[in-house]
Short mmCIF file of C-alpha atoms in Angstrom, two decimals:
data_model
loop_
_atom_site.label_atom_id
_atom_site.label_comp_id
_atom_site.label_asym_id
_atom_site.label_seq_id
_atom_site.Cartn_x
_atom_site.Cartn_y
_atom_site.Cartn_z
CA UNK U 1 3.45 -20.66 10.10
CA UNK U 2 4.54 -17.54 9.15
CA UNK U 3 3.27 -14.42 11.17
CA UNK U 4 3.07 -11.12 9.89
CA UNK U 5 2.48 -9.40 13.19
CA UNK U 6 5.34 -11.00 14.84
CA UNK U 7 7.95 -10.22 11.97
CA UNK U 8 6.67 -6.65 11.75
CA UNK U 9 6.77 -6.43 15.44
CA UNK U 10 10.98 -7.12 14.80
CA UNK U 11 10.79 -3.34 12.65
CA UNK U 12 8.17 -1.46 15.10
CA UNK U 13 10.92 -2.18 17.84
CA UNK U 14 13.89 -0.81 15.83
CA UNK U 15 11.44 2.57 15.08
CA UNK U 16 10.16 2.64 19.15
CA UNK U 17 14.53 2.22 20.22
CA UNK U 18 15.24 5.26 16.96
CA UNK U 19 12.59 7.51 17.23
CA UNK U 20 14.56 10.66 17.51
CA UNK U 21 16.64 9.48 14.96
CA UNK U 22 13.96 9.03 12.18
CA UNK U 23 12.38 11.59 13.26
CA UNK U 24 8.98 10.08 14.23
CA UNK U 25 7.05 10.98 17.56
CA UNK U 26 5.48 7.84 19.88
CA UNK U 27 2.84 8.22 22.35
CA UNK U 28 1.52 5.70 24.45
CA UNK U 29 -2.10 6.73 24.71
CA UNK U 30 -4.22 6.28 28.18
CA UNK U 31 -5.50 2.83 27.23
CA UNK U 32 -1.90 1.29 26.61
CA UNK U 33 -1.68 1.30 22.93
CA UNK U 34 0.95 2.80 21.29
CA UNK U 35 0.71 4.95 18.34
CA UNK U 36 3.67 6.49 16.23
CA UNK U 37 3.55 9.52 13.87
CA UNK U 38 5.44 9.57 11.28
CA UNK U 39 4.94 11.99 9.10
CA UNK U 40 1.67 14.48 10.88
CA UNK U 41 2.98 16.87 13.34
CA UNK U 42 6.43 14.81 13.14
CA UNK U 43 8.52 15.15 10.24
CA UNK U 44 9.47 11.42 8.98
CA UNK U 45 11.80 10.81 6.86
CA UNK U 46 13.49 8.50 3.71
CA UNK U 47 14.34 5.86 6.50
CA UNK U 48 10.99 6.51 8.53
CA UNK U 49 9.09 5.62 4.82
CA UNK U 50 11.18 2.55 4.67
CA UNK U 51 10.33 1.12 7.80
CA UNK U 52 6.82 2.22 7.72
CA UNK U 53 6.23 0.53 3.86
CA UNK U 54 8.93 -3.03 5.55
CA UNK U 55 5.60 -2.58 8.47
CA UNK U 56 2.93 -2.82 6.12
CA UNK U 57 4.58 -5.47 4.28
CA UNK U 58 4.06 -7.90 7.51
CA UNK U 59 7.84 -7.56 7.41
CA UNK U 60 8.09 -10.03 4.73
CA UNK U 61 10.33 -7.89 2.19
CA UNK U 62 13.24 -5.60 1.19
CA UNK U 63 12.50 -1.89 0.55
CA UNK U 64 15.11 0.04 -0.94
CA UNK U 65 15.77 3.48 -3.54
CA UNK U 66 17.01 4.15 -6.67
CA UNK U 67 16.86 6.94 -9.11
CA UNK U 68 14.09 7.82 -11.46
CA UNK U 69 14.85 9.89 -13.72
CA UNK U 70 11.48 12.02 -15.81
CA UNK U 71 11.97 14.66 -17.87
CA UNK U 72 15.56 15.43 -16.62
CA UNK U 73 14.53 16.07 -13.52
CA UNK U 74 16.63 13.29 -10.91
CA UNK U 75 13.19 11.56 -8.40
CA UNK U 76 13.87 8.72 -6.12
CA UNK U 77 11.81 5.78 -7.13
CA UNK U 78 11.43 2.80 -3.97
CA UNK U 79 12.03 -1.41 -5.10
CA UNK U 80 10.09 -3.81 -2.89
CA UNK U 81 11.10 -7.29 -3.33
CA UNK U 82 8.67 -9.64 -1.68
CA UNK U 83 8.84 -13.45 -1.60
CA UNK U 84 5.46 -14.35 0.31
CA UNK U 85 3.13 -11.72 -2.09
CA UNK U 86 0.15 -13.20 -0.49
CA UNK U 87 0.84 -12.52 3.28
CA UNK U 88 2.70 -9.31 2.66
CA UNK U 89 0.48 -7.86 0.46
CA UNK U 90 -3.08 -9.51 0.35
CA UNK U 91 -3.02 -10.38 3.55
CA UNK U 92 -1.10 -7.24 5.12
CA UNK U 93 -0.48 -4.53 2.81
CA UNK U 94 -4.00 -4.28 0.94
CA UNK U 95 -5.95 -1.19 2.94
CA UNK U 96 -9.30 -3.14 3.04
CA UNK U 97 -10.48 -2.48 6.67
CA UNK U 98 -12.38 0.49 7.33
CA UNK U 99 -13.85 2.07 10.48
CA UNK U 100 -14.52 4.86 11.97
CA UNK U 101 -14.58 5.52 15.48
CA UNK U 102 -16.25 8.16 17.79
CA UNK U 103 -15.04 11.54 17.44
CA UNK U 104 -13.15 10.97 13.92
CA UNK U 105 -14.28 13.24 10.91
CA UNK U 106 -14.08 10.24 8.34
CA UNK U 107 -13.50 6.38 8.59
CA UNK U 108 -9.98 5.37 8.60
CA UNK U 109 -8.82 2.72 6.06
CA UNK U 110 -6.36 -0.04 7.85
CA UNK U 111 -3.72 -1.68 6.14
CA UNK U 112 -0.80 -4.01 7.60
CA UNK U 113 -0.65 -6.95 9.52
CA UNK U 114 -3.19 -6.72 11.87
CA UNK U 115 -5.80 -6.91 9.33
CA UNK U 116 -5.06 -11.12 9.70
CA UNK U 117 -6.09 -10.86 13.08
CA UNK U 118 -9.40 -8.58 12.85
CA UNK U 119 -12.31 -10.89 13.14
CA UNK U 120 -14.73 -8.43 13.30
CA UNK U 121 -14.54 -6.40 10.33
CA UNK U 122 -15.72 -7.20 6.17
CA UNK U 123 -12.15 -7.32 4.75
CA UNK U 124 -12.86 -9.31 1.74
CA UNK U 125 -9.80 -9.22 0.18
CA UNK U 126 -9.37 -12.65 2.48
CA UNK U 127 -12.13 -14.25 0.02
CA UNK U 128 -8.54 -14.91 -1.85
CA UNK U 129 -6.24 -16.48 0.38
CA UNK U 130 -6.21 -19.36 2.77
CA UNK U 131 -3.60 -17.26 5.40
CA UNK U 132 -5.30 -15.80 8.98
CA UNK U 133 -2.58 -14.76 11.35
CA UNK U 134 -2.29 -15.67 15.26
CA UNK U 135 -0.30 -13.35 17.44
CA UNK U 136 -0.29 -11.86 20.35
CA UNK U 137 1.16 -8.46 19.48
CA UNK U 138 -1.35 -6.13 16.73
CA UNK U 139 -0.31 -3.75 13.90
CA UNK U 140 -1.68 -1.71 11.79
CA UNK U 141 -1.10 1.29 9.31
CA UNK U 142 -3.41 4.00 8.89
CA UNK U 143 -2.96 6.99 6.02
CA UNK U 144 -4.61 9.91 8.24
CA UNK U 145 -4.46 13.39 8.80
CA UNK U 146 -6.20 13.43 11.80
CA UNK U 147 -4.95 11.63 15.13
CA UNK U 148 -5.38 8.15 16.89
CA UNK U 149 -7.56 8.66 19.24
CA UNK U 150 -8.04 5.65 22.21
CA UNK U 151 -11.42 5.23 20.87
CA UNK U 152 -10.16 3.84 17.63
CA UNK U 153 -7.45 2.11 19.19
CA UNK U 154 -9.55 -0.12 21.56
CA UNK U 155 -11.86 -0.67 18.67
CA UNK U 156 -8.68 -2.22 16.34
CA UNK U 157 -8.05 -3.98 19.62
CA UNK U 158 -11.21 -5.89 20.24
CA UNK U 159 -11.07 -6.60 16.84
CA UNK U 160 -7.62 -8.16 16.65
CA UNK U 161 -8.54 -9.96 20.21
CA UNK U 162 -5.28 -8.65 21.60
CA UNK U 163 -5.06 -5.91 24.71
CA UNK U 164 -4.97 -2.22 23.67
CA UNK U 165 -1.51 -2.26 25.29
CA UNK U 166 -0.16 -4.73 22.41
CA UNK U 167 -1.55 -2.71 19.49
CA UNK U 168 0.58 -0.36 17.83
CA UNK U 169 -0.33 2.28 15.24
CA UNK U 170 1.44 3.86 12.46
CA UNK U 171 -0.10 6.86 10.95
CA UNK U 172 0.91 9.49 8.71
CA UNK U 173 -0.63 11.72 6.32
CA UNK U 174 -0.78 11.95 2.25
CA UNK U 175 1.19 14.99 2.07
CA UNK U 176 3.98 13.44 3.85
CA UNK U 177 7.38 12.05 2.48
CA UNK U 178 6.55 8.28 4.05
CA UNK U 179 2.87 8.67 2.58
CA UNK U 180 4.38 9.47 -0.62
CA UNK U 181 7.04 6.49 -0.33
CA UNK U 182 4.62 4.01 0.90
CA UNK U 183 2.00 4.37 -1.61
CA UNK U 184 4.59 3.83 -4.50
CA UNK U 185 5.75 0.97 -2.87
CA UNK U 186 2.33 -0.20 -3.19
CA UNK U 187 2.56 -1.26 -7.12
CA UNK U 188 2.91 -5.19 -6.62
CA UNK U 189 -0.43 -5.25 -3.66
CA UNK U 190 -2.46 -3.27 -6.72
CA UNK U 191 -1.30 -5.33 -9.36
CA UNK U 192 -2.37 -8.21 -7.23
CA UNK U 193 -5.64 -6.73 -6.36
CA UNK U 194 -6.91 -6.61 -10.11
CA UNK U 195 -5.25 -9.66 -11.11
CA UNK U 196 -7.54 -11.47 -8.67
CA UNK U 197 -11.01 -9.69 -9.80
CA UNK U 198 -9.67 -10.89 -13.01
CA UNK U 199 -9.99 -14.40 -12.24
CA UNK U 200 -6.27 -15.10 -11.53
CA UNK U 201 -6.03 -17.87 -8.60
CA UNK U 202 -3.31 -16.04 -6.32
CA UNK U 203 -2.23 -19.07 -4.43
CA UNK U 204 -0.51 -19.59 -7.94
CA UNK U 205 2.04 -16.63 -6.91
CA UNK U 206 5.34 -17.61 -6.03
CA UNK U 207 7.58 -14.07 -5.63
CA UNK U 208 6.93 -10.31 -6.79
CA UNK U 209 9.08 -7.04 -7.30
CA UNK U 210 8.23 -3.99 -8.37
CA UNK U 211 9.25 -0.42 -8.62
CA UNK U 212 7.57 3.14 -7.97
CA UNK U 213 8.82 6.68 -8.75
CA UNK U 214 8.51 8.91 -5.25
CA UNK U 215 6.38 12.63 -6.53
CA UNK U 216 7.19 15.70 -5.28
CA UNK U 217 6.26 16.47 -2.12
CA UNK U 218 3.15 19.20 -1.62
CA UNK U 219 2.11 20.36 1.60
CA UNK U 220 -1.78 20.08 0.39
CA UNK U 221 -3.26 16.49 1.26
CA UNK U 222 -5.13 16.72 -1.89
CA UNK U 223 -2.53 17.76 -4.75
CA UNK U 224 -0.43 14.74 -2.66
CA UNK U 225 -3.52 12.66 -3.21
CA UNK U 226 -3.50 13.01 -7.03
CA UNK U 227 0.34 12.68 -7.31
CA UNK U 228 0.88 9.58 -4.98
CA UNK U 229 -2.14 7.67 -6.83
CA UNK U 230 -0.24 9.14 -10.37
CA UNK U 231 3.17 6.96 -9.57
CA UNK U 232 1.09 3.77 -9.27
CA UNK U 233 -1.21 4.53 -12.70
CA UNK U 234 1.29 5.75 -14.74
CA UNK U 235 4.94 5.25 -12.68
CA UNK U 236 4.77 1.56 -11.18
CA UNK U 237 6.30 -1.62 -12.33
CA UNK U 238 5.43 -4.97 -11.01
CA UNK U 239 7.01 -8.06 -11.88
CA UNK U 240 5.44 -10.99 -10.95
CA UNK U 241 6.48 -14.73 -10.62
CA UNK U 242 3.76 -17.69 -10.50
CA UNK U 243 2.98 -20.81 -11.62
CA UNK U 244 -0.08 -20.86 -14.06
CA UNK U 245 -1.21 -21.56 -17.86
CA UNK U 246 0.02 -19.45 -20.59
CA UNK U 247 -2.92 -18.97 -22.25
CA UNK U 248 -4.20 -17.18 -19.07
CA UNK U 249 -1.43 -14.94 -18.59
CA UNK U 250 -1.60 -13.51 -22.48
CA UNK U 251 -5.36 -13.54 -21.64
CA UNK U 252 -4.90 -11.16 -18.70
CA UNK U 253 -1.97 -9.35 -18.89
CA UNK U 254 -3.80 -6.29 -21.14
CA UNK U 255 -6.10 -6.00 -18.55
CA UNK U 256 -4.54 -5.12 -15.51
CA UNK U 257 -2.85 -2.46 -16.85
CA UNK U 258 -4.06 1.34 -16.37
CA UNK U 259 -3.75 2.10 -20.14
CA UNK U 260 -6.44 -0.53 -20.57
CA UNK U 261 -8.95 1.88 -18.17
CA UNK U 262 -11.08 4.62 -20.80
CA UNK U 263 -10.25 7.06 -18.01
CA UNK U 264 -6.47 6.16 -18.62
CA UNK U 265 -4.55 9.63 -19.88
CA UNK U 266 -4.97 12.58 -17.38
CA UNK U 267 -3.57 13.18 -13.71
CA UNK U 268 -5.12 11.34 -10.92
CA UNK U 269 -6.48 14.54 -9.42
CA UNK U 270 -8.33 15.62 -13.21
CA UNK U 271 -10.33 12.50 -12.48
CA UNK U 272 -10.93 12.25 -9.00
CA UNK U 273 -12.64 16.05 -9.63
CA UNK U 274 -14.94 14.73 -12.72
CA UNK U 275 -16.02 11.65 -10.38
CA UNK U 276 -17.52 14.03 -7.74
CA UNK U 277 -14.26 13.56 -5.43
CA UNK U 278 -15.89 10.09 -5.23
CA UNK U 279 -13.58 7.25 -5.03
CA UNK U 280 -16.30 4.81 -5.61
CA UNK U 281 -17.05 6.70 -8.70
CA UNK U 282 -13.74 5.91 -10.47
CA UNK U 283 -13.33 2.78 -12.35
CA UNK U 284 -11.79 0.08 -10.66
CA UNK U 285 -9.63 -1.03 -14.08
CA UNK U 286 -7.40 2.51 -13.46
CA UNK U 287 -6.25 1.11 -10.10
CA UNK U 288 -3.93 -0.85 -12.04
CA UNK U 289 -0.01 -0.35 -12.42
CA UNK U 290 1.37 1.48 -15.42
CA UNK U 291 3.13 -1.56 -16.48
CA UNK U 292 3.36 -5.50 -15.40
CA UNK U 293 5.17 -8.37 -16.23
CA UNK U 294 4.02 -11.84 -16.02
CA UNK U 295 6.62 -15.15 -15.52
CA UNK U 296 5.15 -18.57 -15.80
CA UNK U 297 7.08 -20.96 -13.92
CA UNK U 298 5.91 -23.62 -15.48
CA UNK U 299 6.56 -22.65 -18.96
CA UNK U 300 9.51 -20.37 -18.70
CA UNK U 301 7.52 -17.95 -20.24
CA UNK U 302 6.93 -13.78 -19.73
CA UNK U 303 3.87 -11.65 -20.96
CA UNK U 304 4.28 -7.88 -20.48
CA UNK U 305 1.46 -5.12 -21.13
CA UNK U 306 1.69 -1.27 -20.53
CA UNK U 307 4.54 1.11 -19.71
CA UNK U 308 5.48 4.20 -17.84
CA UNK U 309 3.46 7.43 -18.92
CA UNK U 310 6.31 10.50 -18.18
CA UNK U 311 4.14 12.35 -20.22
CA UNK U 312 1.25 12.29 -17.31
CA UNK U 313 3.85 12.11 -14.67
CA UNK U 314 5.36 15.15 -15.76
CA UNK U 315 2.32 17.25 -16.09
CA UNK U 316 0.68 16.10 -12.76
CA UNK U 317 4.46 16.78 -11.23
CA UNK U 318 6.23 19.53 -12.21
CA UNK U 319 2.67 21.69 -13.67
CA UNK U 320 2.32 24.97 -11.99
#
């Protein structure tokens, strides 16, 4: 059985033997666990965001750049090619455990591979899947701006059922450059997402790439915050391989897209303001990708809906 701990664990040990290199800072904390910043008070970096997004993948991917160009400006955008979508993405990627420990201003929102281990915690994106992971080793990814503290960390322990001194914890914050890369990368794990509350089966998913254009960096969490949830709404690509019924992927298709949302049109941060700063408040069809392709298998087949918005990328970009 495939593990998602254990092949992430193969990239945590290349970013624990290169730390100085990628410019991230590890500290082993008084309980044992080990948690590495990339991108808080250390500065990350392109390959720092690589290995952090190959991480929350459970390892089970390729993660590389290309250009993006918008409005003649030259961006980066990241590829993820994944060819196990439900245990990298579902069952790893996907940030569907929250807690919040002692001592922490808000509850932290856990993604990566140790969510297949926590058996303590409503993560109900598992209602999907038939995949739990067993390993003795514990990762997770947490989009912070606050530190780790051991109280959290023997909490993600417990709940994984491994000792605190075989957890390890990447964190980094939104206005940060591997914040910015891994949420792009994110466009196949939300396509996924609202294909599923759609009523698509996911076990019917064979393979999955997609693309994401990289925003500007800000150094204001919340400007980052509108911008990095921008290049999934109106800058992400997924293209997604499975074997299904035709008359389900035509069915579907328009709806997973963003453009399909009535809140579809303005930046990310114009909404999040109207909706009280509220995530709960914003409509669950915009978390969709800007644009998605469907291939059937089974009928050779390919439905496509939506497309990229420069128009909205360019005014939540470059706007002063």
């Amino acid at each position: 059985m495939i593990s998602v701990n254990r092949e992430a664990m193969k990239t945590v040990r290349t970013i624990l033997e290169e730390a100085d290199a990628l410019g991230v800072a590890v500290e082993r904390l008084e309980n044992g666990a080990t948690v590495i910043d990339m991108g808080l008070n250390a500065k990350g970096g392109w390959r720092a965001a690589q290995y952090y997004t190959l991480v929350s993948l459970g390892g089970l991917g390729i993660v590389s750049y290309e250009p993006f160009d918008l409005a003649g400006r030259m961006l980066t955008a990241v590829r993820v090619m994944i060819d196990h979508p439900i245990e990298a993405c579902v069952a790893s990627q996907i940030a569907g455990w929250r807690l919040q420990a002692a001592g922490t201003e808000h509850a932290a929102i856990l993604a990566g591979p140790g969510r297949a281990l926590n058996q303590d915690s409503l993560d109900h994106y598992f209602e999907w899947i038939d995949y739990r992971d067993r390993h003795h080793e514990s990762v997770v990814a947490i989009q912070t701006s606050e530190p780790v503290p051991a109280e959290m960390a023997d909490m993600i322990a417990e709940s994984c059922r491994v000792a605190p001194s075989d957890l390890y914890v990447l964190f980094a914050p939104n206005r940060s450059l591997v914040t910015a890369v891994q949420v792009a990368a994110r466009i196949v794990e939300q396509s996924l997402h609202r294909l599923a509350e759609e009523g698509m089966d996911l076990r019917s998913l064979r393979c999955a790439y997609g693309l994401g254009v990289v925003p500007p960096l800000v150094d204001d969490d919340l400007i980052s915050m509108g911008r990095i949830n921008d290049s999934l709404l109106y800058g992400g690509i997924a293209n997604i391989t499975l074997e299904g019924d035709d008359a389900q992927c035509a069915e579907i298709v328009g709806r997973v897209v963003s453009m399909a949302c009535e809140a579809y049109g303005r930046p990310f941060i114009e909404i999040y303001e109207d909706a009280g700063r509220d995530f709960y408040e914003i409509p669950i069809e915009l978390h969709s990708p800007a644009e998605i392709h469907l291939t059937n298998l089974t009928s050779g087949n390919t439905f496509s809906a939506g497309r990229i918005n420069r128009e909205v990328l360019s005014a939540s970009f470059f706007s002063q």
